[in-house]
Each structure stands twice: as structure tokens, then as C-alpha cells.
Short mmCIF file of C-alpha atoms and ligand atoms in Angstrom, two decimals:
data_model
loop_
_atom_site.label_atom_id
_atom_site.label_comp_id
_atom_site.label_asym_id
_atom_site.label_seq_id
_atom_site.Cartn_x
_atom_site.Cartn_y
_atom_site.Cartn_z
CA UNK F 1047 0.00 0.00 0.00
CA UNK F 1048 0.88 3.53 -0.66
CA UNK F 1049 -0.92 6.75 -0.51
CA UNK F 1050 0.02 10.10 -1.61
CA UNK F 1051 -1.68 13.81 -0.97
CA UNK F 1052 -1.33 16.18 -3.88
CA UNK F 1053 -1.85 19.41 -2.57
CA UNK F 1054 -1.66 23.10 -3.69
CA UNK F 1055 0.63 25.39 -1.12
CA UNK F 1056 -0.42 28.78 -2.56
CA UNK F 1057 -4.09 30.01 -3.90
CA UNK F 1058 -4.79 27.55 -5.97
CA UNK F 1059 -4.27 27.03 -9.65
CA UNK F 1060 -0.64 26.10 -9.17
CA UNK F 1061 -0.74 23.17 -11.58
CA UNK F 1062 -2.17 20.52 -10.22
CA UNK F 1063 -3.87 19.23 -12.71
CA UNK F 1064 -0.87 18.29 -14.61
CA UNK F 1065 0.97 16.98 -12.03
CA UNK F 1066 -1.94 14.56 -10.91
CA UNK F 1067 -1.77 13.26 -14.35
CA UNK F 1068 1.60 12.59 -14.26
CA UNK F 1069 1.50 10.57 -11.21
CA UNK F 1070 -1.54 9.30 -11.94
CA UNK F 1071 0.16 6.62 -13.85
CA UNK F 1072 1.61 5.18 -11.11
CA UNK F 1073 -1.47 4.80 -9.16
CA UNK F 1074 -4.64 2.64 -9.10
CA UNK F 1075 -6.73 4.82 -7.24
CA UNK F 1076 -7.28 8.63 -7.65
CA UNK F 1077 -9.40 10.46 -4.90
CA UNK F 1078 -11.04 13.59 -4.75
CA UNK F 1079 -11.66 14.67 -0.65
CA UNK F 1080 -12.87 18.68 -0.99
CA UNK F 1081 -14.57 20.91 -2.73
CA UNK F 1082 -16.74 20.81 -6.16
CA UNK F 1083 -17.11 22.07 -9.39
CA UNK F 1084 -15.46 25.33 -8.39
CA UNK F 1085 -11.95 23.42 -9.34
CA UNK F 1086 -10.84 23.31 -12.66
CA UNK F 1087 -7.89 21.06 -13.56
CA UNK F 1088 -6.76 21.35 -17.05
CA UNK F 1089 -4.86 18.43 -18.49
CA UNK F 1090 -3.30 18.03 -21.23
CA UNK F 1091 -4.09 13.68 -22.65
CA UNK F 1092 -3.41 12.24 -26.08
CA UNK F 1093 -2.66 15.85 -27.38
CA UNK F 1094 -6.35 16.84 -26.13
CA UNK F 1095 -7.21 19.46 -23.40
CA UNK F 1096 -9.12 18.76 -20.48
CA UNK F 1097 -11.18 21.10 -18.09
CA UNK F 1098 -12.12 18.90 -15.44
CA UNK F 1099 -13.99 20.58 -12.61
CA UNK F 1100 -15.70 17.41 -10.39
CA UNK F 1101 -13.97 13.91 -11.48
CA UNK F 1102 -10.70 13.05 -10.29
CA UNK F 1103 -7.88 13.66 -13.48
CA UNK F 1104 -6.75 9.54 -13.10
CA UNK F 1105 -10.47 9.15 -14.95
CA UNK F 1106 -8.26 9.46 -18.80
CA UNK F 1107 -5.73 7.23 -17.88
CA UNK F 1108 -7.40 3.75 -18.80
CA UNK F 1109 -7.52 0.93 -15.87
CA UNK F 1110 -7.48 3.76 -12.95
CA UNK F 1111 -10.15 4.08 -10.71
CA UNK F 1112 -12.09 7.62 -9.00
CA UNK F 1113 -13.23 8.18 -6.11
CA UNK F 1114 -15.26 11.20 -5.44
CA UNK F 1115 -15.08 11.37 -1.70
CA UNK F 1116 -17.83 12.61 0.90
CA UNK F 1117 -16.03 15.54 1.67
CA UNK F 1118 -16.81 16.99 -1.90
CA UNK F 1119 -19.79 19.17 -2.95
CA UNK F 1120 -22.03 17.41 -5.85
CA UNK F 1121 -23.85 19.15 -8.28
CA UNK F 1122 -25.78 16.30 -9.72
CA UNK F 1123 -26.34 18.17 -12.94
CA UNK F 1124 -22.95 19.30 -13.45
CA UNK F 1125 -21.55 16.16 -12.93
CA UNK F 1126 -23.85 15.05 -15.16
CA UNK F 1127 -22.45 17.21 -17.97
CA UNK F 1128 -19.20 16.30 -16.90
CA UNK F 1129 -19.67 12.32 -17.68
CA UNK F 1130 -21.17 13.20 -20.60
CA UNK F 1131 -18.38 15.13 -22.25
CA UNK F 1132 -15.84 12.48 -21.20
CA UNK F 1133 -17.49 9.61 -23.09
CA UNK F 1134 -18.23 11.61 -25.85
CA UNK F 1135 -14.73 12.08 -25.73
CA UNK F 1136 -14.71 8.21 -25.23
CA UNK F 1137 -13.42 7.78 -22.01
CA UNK F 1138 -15.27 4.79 -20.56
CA UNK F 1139 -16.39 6.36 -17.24
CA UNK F 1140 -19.03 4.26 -15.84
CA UNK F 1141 -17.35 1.00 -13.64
CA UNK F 1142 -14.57 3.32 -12.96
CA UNK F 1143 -15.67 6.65 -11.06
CA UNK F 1144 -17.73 6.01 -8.16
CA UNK F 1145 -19.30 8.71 -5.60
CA UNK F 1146 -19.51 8.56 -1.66
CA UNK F 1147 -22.91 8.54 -0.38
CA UNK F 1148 -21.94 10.43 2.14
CA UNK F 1149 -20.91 13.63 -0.37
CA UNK F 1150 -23.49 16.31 0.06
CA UNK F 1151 -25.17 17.50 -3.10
CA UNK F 1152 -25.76 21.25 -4.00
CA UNK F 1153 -28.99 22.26 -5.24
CA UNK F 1154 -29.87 25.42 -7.30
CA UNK F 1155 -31.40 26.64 -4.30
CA UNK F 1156 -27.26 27.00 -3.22
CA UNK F 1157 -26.48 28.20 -6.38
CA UNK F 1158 -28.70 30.61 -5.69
CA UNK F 1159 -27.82 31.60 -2.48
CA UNK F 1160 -24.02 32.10 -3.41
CA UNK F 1161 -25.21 34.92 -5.75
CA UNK F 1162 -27.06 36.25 -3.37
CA UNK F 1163 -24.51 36.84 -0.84
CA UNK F 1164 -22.22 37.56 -3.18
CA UNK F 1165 -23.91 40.73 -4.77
CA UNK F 1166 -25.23 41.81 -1.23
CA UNK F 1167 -21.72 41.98 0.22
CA UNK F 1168 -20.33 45.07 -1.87
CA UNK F 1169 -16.94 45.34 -1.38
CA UNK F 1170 -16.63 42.83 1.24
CA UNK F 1171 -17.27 39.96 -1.54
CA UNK F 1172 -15.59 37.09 -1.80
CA UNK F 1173 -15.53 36.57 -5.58
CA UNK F 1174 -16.95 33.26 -5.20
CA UNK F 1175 -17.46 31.06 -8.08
CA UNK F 1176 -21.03 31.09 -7.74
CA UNK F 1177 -21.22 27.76 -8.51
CA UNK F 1178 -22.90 27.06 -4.88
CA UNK F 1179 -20.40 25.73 -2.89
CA UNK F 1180 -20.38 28.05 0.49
CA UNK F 1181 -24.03 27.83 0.73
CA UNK F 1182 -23.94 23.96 0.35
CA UNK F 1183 -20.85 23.68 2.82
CA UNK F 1184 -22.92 25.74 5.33
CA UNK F 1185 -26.29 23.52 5.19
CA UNK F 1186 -23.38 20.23 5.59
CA UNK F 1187 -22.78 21.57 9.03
CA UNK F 1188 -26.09 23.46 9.96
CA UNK F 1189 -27.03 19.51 9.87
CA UNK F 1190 -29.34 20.72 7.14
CA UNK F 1191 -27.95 19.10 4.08
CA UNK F 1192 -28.73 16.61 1.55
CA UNK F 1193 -26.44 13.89 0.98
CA UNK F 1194 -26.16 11.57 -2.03
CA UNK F 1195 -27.70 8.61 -0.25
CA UNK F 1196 -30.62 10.92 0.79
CA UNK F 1197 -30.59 12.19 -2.83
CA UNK F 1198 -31.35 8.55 -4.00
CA UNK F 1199 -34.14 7.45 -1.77
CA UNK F 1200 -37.18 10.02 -2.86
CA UNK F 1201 -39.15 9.22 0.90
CA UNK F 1202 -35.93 10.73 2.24
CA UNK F 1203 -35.51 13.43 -0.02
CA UNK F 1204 -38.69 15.17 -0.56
CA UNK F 1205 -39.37 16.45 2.80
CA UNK F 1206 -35.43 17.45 3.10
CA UNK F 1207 -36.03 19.51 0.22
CA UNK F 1208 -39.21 20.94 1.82
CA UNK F 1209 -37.92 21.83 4.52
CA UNK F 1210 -35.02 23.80 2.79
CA UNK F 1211 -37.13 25.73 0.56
CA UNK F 1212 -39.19 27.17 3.55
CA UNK F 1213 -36.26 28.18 5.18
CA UNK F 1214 -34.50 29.43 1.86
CA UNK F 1215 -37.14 30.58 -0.29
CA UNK F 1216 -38.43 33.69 1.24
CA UNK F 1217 -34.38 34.99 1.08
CA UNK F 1218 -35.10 34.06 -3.31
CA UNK F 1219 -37.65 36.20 -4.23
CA UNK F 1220 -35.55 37.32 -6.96
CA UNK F 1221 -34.88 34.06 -8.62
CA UNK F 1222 -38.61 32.99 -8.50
CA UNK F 1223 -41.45 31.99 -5.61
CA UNK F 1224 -40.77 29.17 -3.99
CA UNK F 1225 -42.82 26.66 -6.30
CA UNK F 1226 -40.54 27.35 -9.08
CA UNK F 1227 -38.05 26.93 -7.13
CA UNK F 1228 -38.95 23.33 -5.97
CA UNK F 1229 -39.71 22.92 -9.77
CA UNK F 1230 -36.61 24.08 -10.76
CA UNK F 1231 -34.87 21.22 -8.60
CA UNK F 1232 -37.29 18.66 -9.13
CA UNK F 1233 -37.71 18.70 -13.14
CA UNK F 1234 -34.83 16.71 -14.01
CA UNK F 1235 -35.00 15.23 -10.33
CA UNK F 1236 -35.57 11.75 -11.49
CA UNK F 1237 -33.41 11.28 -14.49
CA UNK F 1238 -30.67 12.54 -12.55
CA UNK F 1239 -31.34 10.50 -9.72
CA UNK F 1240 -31.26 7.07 -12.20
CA UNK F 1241 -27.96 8.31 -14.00
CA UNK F 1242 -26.32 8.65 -10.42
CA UNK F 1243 -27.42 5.67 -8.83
CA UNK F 1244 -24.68 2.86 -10.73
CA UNK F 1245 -21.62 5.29 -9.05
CA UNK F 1246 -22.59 5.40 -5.78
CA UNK F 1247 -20.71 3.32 -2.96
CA UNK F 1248 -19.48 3.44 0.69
CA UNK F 1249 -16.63 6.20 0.26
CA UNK F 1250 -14.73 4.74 3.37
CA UNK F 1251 -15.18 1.42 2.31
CA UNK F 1252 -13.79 1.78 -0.94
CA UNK F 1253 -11.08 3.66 0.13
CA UNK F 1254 -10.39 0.81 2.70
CA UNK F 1255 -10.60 -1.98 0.36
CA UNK F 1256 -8.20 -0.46 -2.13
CA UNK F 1257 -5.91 0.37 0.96
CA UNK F 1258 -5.89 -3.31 2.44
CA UNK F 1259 -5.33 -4.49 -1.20
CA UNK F 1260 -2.12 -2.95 -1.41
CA UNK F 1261 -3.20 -0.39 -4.20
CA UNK F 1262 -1.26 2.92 -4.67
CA UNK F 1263 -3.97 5.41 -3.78
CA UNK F 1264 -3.28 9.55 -4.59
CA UNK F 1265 -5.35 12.01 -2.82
CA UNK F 1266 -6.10 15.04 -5.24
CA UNK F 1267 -6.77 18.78 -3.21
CA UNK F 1268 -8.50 21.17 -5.22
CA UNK F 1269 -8.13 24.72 -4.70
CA UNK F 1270 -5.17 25.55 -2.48
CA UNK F 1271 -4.03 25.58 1.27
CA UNK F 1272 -4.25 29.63 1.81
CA UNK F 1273 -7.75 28.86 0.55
CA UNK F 1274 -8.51 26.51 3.28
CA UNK F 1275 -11.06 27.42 5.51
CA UNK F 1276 -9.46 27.35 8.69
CA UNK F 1277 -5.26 28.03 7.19
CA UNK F 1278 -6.12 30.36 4.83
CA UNK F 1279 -7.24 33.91 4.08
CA UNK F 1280 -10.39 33.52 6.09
CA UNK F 1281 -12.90 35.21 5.25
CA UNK F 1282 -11.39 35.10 1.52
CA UNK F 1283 -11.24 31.36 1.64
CA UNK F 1284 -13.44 28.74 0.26
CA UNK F 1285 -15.76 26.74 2.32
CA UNK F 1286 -13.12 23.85 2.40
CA UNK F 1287 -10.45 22.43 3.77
CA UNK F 1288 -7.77 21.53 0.93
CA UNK F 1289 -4.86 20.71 3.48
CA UNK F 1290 -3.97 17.16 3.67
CA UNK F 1291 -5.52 17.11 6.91
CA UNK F 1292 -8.50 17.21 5.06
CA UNK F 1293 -8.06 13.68 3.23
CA UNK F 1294 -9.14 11.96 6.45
CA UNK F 1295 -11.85 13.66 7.12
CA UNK F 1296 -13.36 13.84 3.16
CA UNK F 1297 -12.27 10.30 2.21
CA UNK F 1298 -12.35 8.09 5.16
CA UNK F 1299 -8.33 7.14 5.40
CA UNK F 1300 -6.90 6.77 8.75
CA UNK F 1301 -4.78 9.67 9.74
CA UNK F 1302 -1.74 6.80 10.37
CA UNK F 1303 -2.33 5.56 6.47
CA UNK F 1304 -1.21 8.82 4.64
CA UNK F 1305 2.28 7.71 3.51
CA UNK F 1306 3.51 11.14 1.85
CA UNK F 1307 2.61 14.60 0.77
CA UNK F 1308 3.81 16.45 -2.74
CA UNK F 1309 3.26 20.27 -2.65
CA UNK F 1310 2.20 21.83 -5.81
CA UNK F 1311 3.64 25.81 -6.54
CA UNK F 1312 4.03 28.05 -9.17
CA UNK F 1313 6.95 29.63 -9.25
CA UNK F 1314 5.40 33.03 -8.49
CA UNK F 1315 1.56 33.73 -7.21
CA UNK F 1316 -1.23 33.66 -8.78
CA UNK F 1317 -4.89 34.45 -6.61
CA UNK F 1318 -8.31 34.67 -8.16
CA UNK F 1319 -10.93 36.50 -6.42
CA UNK F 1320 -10.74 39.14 -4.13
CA UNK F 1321 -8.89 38.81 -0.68
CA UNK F 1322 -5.34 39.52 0.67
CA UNK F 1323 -2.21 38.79 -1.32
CA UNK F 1324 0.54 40.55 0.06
CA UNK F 1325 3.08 40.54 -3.46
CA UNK F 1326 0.76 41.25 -5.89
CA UNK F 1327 2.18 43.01 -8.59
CA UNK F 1328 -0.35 45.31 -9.93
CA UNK F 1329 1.78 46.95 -12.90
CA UNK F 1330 3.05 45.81 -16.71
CA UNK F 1331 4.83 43.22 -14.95
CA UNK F 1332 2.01 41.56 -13.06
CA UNK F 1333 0.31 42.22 -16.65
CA UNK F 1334 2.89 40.63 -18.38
CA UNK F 1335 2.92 37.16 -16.31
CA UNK F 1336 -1.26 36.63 -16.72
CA UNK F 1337 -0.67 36.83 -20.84
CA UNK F 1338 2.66 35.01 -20.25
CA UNK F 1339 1.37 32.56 -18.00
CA UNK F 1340 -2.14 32.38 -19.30
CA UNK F 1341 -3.24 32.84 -16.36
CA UNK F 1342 -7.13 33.22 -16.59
CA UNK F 1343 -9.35 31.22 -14.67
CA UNK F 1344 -10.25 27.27 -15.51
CA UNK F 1345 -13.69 27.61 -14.43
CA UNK F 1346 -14.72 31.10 -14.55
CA UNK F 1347 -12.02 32.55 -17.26
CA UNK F 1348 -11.70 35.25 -14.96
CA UNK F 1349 -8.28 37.01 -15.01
CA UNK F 1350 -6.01 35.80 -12.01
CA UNK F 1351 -4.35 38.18 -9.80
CA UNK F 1352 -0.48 37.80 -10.35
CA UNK F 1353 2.62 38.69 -7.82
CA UNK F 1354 6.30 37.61 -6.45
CA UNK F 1355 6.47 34.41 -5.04
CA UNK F 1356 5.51 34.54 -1.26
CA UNK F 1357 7.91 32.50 0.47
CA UNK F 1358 6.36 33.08 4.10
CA UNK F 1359 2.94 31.88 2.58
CA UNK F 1360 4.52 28.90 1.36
CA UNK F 1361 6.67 28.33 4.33
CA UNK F 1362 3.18 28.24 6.35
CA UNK F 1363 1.55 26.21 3.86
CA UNK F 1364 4.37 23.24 3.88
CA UNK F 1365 4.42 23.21 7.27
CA UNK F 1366 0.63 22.56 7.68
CA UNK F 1367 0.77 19.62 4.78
CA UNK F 1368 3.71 18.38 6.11
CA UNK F 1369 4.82 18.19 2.59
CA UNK F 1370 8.10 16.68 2.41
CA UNK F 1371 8.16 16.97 -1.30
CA UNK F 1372 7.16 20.24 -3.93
CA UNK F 1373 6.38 19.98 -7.43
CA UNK F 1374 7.78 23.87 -9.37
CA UNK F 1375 5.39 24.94 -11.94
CA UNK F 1376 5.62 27.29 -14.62
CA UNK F 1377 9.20 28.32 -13.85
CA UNK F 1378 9.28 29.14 -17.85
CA UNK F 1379 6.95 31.75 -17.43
CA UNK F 1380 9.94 34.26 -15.58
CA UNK F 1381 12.41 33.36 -18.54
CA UNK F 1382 13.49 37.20 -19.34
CA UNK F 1383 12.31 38.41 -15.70
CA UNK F 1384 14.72 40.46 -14.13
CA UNK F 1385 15.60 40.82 -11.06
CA UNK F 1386 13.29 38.25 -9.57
CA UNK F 1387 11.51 39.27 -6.32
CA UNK F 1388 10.91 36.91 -3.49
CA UNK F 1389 9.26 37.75 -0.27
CA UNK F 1390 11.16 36.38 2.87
CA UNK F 1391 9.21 38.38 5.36
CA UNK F 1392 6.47 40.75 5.94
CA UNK F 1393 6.95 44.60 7.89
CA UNK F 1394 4.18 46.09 9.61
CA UNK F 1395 4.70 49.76 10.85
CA UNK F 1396 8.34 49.17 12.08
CA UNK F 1397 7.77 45.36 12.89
CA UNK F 1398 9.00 42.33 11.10
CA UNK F 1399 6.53 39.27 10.17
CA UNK F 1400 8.35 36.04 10.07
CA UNK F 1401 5.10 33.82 10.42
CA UNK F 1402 2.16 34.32 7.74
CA UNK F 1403 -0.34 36.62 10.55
CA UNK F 1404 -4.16 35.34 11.27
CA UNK F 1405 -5.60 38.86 11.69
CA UNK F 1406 -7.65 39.53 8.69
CA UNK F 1407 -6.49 43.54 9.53
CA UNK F 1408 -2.69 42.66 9.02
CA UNK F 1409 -3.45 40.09 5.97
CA UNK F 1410 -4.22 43.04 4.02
CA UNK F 1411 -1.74 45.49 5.03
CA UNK F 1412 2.09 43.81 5.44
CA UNK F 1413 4.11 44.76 3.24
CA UNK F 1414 6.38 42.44 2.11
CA UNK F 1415 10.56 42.32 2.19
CA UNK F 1416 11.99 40.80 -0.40
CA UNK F 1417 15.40 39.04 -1.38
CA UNK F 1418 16.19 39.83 -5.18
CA UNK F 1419 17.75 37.54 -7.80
CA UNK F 1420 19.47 37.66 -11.01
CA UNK F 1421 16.47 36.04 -13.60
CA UNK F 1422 17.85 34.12 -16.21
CA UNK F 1423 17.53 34.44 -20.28
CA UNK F 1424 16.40 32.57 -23.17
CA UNK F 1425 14.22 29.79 -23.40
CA UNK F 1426 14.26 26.61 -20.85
CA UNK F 1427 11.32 24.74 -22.53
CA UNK F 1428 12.03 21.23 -24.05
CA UNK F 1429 14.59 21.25 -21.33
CA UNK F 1430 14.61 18.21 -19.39
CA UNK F 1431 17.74 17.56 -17.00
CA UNK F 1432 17.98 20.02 -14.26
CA UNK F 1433 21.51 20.43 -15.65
CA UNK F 1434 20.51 22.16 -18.96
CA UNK F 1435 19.19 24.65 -16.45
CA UNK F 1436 20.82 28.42 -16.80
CA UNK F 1437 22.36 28.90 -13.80
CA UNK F 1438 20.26 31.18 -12.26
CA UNK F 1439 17.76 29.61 -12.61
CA UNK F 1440 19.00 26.66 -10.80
CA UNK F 1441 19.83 29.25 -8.00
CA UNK F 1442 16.45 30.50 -7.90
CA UNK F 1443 15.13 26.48 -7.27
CA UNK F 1444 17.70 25.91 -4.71
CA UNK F 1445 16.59 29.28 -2.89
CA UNK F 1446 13.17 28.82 -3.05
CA UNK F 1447 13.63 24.92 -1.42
CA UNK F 1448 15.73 26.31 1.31
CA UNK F 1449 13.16 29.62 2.61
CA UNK F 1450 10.03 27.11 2.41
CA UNK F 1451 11.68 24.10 3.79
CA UNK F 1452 11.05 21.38 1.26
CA UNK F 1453 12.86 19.54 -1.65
CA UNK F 1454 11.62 19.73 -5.27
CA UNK F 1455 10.61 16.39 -6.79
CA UNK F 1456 9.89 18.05 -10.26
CA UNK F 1457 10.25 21.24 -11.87
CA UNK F 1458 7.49 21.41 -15.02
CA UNK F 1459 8.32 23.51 -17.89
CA UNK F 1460 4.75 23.72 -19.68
CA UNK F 1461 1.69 21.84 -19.83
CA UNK F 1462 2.62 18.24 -21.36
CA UNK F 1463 3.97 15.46 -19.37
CA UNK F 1464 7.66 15.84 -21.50
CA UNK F 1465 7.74 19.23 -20.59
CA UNK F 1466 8.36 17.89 -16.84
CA UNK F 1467 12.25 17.82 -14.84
CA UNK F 1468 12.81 15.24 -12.35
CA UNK F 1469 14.99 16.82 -9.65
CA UNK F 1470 15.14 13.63 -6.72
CA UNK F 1471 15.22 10.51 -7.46
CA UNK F 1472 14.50 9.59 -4.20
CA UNK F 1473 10.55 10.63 -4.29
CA UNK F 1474 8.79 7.29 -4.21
CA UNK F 1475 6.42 8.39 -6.78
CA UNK F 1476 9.26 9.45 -9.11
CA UNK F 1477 6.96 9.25 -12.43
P1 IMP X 2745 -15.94 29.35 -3.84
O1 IMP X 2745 -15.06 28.15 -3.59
O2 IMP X 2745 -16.64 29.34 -5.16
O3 IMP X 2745 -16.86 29.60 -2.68
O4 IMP X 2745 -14.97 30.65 -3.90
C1 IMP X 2745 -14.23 31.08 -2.76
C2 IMP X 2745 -12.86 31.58 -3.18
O5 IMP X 2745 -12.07 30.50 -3.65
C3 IMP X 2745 -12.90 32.59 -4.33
O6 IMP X 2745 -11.83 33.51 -4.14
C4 IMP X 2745 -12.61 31.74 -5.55
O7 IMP X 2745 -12.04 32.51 -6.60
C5 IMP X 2745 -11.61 30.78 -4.97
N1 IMP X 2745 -11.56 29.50 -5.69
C6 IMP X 2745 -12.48 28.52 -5.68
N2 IMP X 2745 -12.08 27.50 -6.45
C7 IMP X 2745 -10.88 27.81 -6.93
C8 IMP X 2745 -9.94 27.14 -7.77
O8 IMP X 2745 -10.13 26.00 -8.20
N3 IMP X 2745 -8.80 27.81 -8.04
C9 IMP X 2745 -8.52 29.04 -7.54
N4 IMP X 2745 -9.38 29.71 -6.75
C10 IMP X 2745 -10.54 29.09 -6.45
#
């Protein structure tokens, strides 16, 4: 047995996607523990690019099996959609993804009510995706939510949806009364319902059997750790908990059964939505990495936020993963950047921040200190010994591992799996 936590250590959107896929091949059994259809992992398979927001990335490698584990947030009809466009794609789905009973499902009612409270919060907004996520999260622990078991069996379900839409309804005026509301949810009610029901197993079961048959099982975050709801930029956080921690309690492994943790990061920031991010670069250069980078959002195209890599941020984040290993993405993007910037440390007034701070006040307003570094010129893609490497840009890596306190397994130079360094040999999941 082996198991393996793929995480993100920044805001999310550091690559996972890719680097799931990559490993992928060495497992048997990908899991999803957190979040829903807010991700959106783009992979690139048999020269063909994939969004995938809901199923776990192993789903295109043939022979792999998915887990979507109870700690995610189901939207039954974009799930739906999601199977569909993978076997028109003809990727054999069914007998290989399966969904935990347990996972709560989000309704349009929480669609709903994510717009609401988005548009009502001025400039205190999140930027949520909209897609429904808080708003399902929230009825999860209000002990008001519907879970895919209580989905299936209509006795069960009908009353939990009553009871919702009285409490709900009157705050949705503006999307309709409360009968078209219920019909809103209930019209494709039953097809849904039959499409689900061949997926759906015992989460911790399955993730038990494959454990105790010796299968190589890798855990799949979405979104990132200073998203997490409790290690992040609260309120600017998702309704989540990405951290590896998190794989227990959204898959059903023991605590004592998670073997190792890789730690995604781009080798600067990226943030989407609104929320503190202390070296953003909000000038031509900032500019220049989105266009270079591409970095607009998977799921919402929205334009991502772009700084300086944030060393104290990812210091924090490592430690709270206990990620041993990193994967470096997108270190082509800073070919031609010069100096680079990093941030070591924060200052506040005439103090000095070691520790990413918990006080929403002095999220927003350190400033950060950084170390600078010669960049390095010319292209680095197709590269694939660290060797070939300029030399400062070898430097940078070996900086970067030392501030955050982890080794690089990988260094990936673009989106394909070629386009991919190995740095240690000694990562057990060396691809
Ligand atoms: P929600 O998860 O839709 O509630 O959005 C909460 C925050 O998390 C917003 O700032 C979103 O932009 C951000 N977020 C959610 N999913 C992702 C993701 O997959 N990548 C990056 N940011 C995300």
C-alpha cells in the first residue's frame, strides 16, 4: 500500500492538474476529498485538453479508478455534464468513477444563495465562483444538508427539500417563488437521480478496500491551502479544507495511512478572487505574467491576480501539509524576468513578520521584504535535466527549497507530461 496527498501550497491554480496526471500513472486509485465544481484542472491527454472541474484527473488514464469522496460538494447536474463530455470524448467512465454517499449534493437553491450573498456583500465579496459551494458547505454543518444517499431514496428526499425551501425561499424572491423553485430542482430530479445511482458506494469502504489491497492510492486537493477554511485567508477562503488534513476527514483514510505529501507551486503567485495577497504586482509586470502565464481562470475565465512568489505563505503552507516533497510549476513563465523578487518576510509599521499573521487587519496590510535575484535568459522549454538549467535559474530552485523548507521532486516547464524535470530521485512516486 501507498498513498500520496497532492496538494496546492499557494491560492490555488498552481498546476495541479498536470501533475496529478503525471503521477496518476503510477497509481490505481485517484481520490477527490474537498470541494466541487469550483476546481478546474486542465490536463493536457493524447494531445487533447481537459477542463475537469468534479472527477478526479486519473479518470483518462485507462484501468485507474475515482473516487469522489464525501467531503466533496455534488452538483448532480454538473456532474452530469461532466460524464457526458468524457465519453463523448470516449473515455469509458461508468465502472470506474464512483461517488460517496456520504458527499453532500448542491442544489440550485445553493447556487442561488451564493449569488445572493455575493452581490449583497459590496466590497466585502468574496468573488466566489457562484457555482454554490459556500451555501452547500454551510447547510453540511447546519445539519441541514442533503447527501447523495438521501438524494437517492425520494421518501428521504422530498421532505429534506421541503424543509429547505421554507427556510431558503423567502431569502429568493428574486430568482422565482418558492414553487418554481422546488420545480426548478425537481424537473430533471428523477433522471438525474437514475444516472447517479450505478456510481454510488461506501466512500470509506472503498477507500479501505483499495488500501488493504495494497493499491497505490493519490489524494487530489482542489483549490489551495491559503484557501482553506481554517489556514487560509479567512474570510477570503473557500468553504473547504484543501490541506492534507482534510483527506481523512473527506475520504475516510486513517490519519496513520497517509504515507507522503507532494506540494504543488508556481513559481510566483497567482490568486483569483478578491482577498489579501501581500506581493501582488499590480503593474506591466504583473500584466505581463497573466498573458505570459495564461493565467485566466479554468472555471470562470476570470483574469487571475499575479505577484512575487511569497515565500512566508509557502513556508506556512508546507508546514501545515507536512509536505516533504514540492512539485515547481511554470518556472518558464519568468524566462526574461529580471531581477526576480521573493518575499522572505512581511513589515508592519516598524515590525518584522516572520510567520504568515491570522488577523484579517494585518493580511491586508504587510508589506512584504523581499530578497532579489538575477532572472535568467532565453528559453528553458524542451529542457529536461535540471543540468541544462541556466544557472540562475537553478539558483532561484535551490533558494526557493531552502526559505520554504522542502525539496523539489519536479520542476514542469509547460503543460505536457515531456515538458516535466525530475529533480530527486528519491521521491517514491518518481513518475
Ligand atoms: P468558492 O469556492 O466558489 O466559494 O470561492 C471562494 C474563493 O475560492 C474565491 O476567491 C474563488 O475565486 C476561490 N476558488 C475557488 N475554487 C478555486 C480554484 O479551483 N482555483 C482558484 N481559486 C478558487
Amino acid at each position: 500500500m501507498s498513498t500520496l496527498v497532492v496538494v496546492g501550497v499557494q491560492w490555488g491554480d498552481e498546476g495541479k492538474g498536470k501533475i496529478v496526471h503525471l503521477l496518476g500513472h503510477k497509481a490505481d486509485v485517484v481520490v477527490r476529498y474537498q470541494g466541487g465544481n469550483n476546481a478546474g484542472h486542465t490536463v493536457i491527454f493524447d494531445g487533447k485538453h481537459f477542463v475537469l472541474h468534479l472527477i478526479p484527473s486519473g479518470i483518462l488514464q485507462p484501468g485507474k479508478k475515482c473516487l469522489i469522496g464525501n467531503g466533496v460538494v455534488v452538483d448532480p447536474e454538473a456532474l452530469h455534464e461532466e460524464i457526458q463530455f468524457l465519453e463523448k470524448r470516449k473515455i469509458r467512465v461508468k465502472g470506474r468513477l464512483f461517488i460517496a454517499d456520504a458527499a453532500h449534493v448542491i442544489l440550485s437553491y445553493h447556487r442561488h444563495l451564493d449569488c445572493l450573498r455575493e452581490d449583497a456583500s459590496g466590497k466585502g465579496k468574496i468573488g466566489t465562483t457562484r457555482r454554490g459551494i459556500g451555501p452547500a458547505y454551510s447547510d453540511k454543518v447546519g445539519r441541514t444538508g442533503i447527501r447523495i444517499a438521501d438524494y437517492l431514496n425520494p421518501t428521504v428526499f422530498r421532505p429534506l427539500l421541503e424543509r429547505n425551501l421554507r427556510e431558503k425561499a423567502p431569502l429568493l424572491t428574486r430568482f422565482g417563488s418558492m414553487k418554481q423553485i422546488r420545480n426548478q430542482v425537481l424537473k430533471r430530479y428523477s433522471a438525474l437521480r437514475s444516472f447517479l445511482v450505478p456510481f454510488v458506494v461506501d466512500g470509506p469502504q472503498f477507500v479501505y478496500g483499495a488500501v488493504e489491497a495494497d493499491k497505490r492510492v493519490l489524494f487530489e486537493s482542489a483549490q489551495g491551502t491559503m484557501l482553506d477554511v481554517d489556514f487560509g485567508t479567512y474570510p477570503y477562503v473557500t468553504s473547504s479544507n484543501p490541506v492534507a488534513g482534510g483527506v481523512c476527514i473527506g475520504s475516510g483514510l486513517a490519519p496513520t495511512q497517509i504515507d507522503d505529501v507532494l506540494g504543488v507551486v508556481k513559481a510566483y503567485t497567482t490568486r483569483v478572487g478578491e482577498g489579501p495577497f501581500p506581493t501582488e504586482l499590480k503593474d506591466d509586470l504583473g500584466e505581463s505574467l497573466r498573458q505570459r502565464g495564461m493565467e485566466f481562470g479554468a472555471t470562470t475565465g476570470r483574469p487571475r491576480r499575479c505577484g512575487w512568489f511569497d515565500a512566508v505563505a509557502v513556508r506556512h503552507a508546507v508546514r501545515i501539509n507536512g509536505s516533504r516533497w514540492l512539485a515547481l510549476t511554470k518556472l518558464d513563465v519568468l524566462e526574461g524576468v529580471h531581477p526576480i523578487r521573493v518575499a522572505v518576510a512581511y513589515r508592519v509599521g516598524n515590525k518584522i513578520l516572520k510567520e504568515f499573521p491570522n488577523d484579517r487587519e494585518l493580511q491586508a496590510t504587510v508589506q512584504p521584504i523581499y530578497e532579489e535575484m538575477p532572472g535568467f535568459q532565453g528559453s528553458i522549454r524542451g529542457m529536461t535535466r535540471y543540468e541544462q538549467l541556466p544557472v540562475n535559474a537553478r539558483r532561484y530552485v535551490k533558494a526557493l527549497e531552502t526559505l520554504v523548507g522542502a525539496r523539489f521532486a519536479m520542476v514542469s516547464l509547460g503543460r505536457s507530461r515531456e515538458e516535466t524535470i525530475i529533480l530527486d530521485s528519491k521521491f517514491p512516486w518518481k513518475p
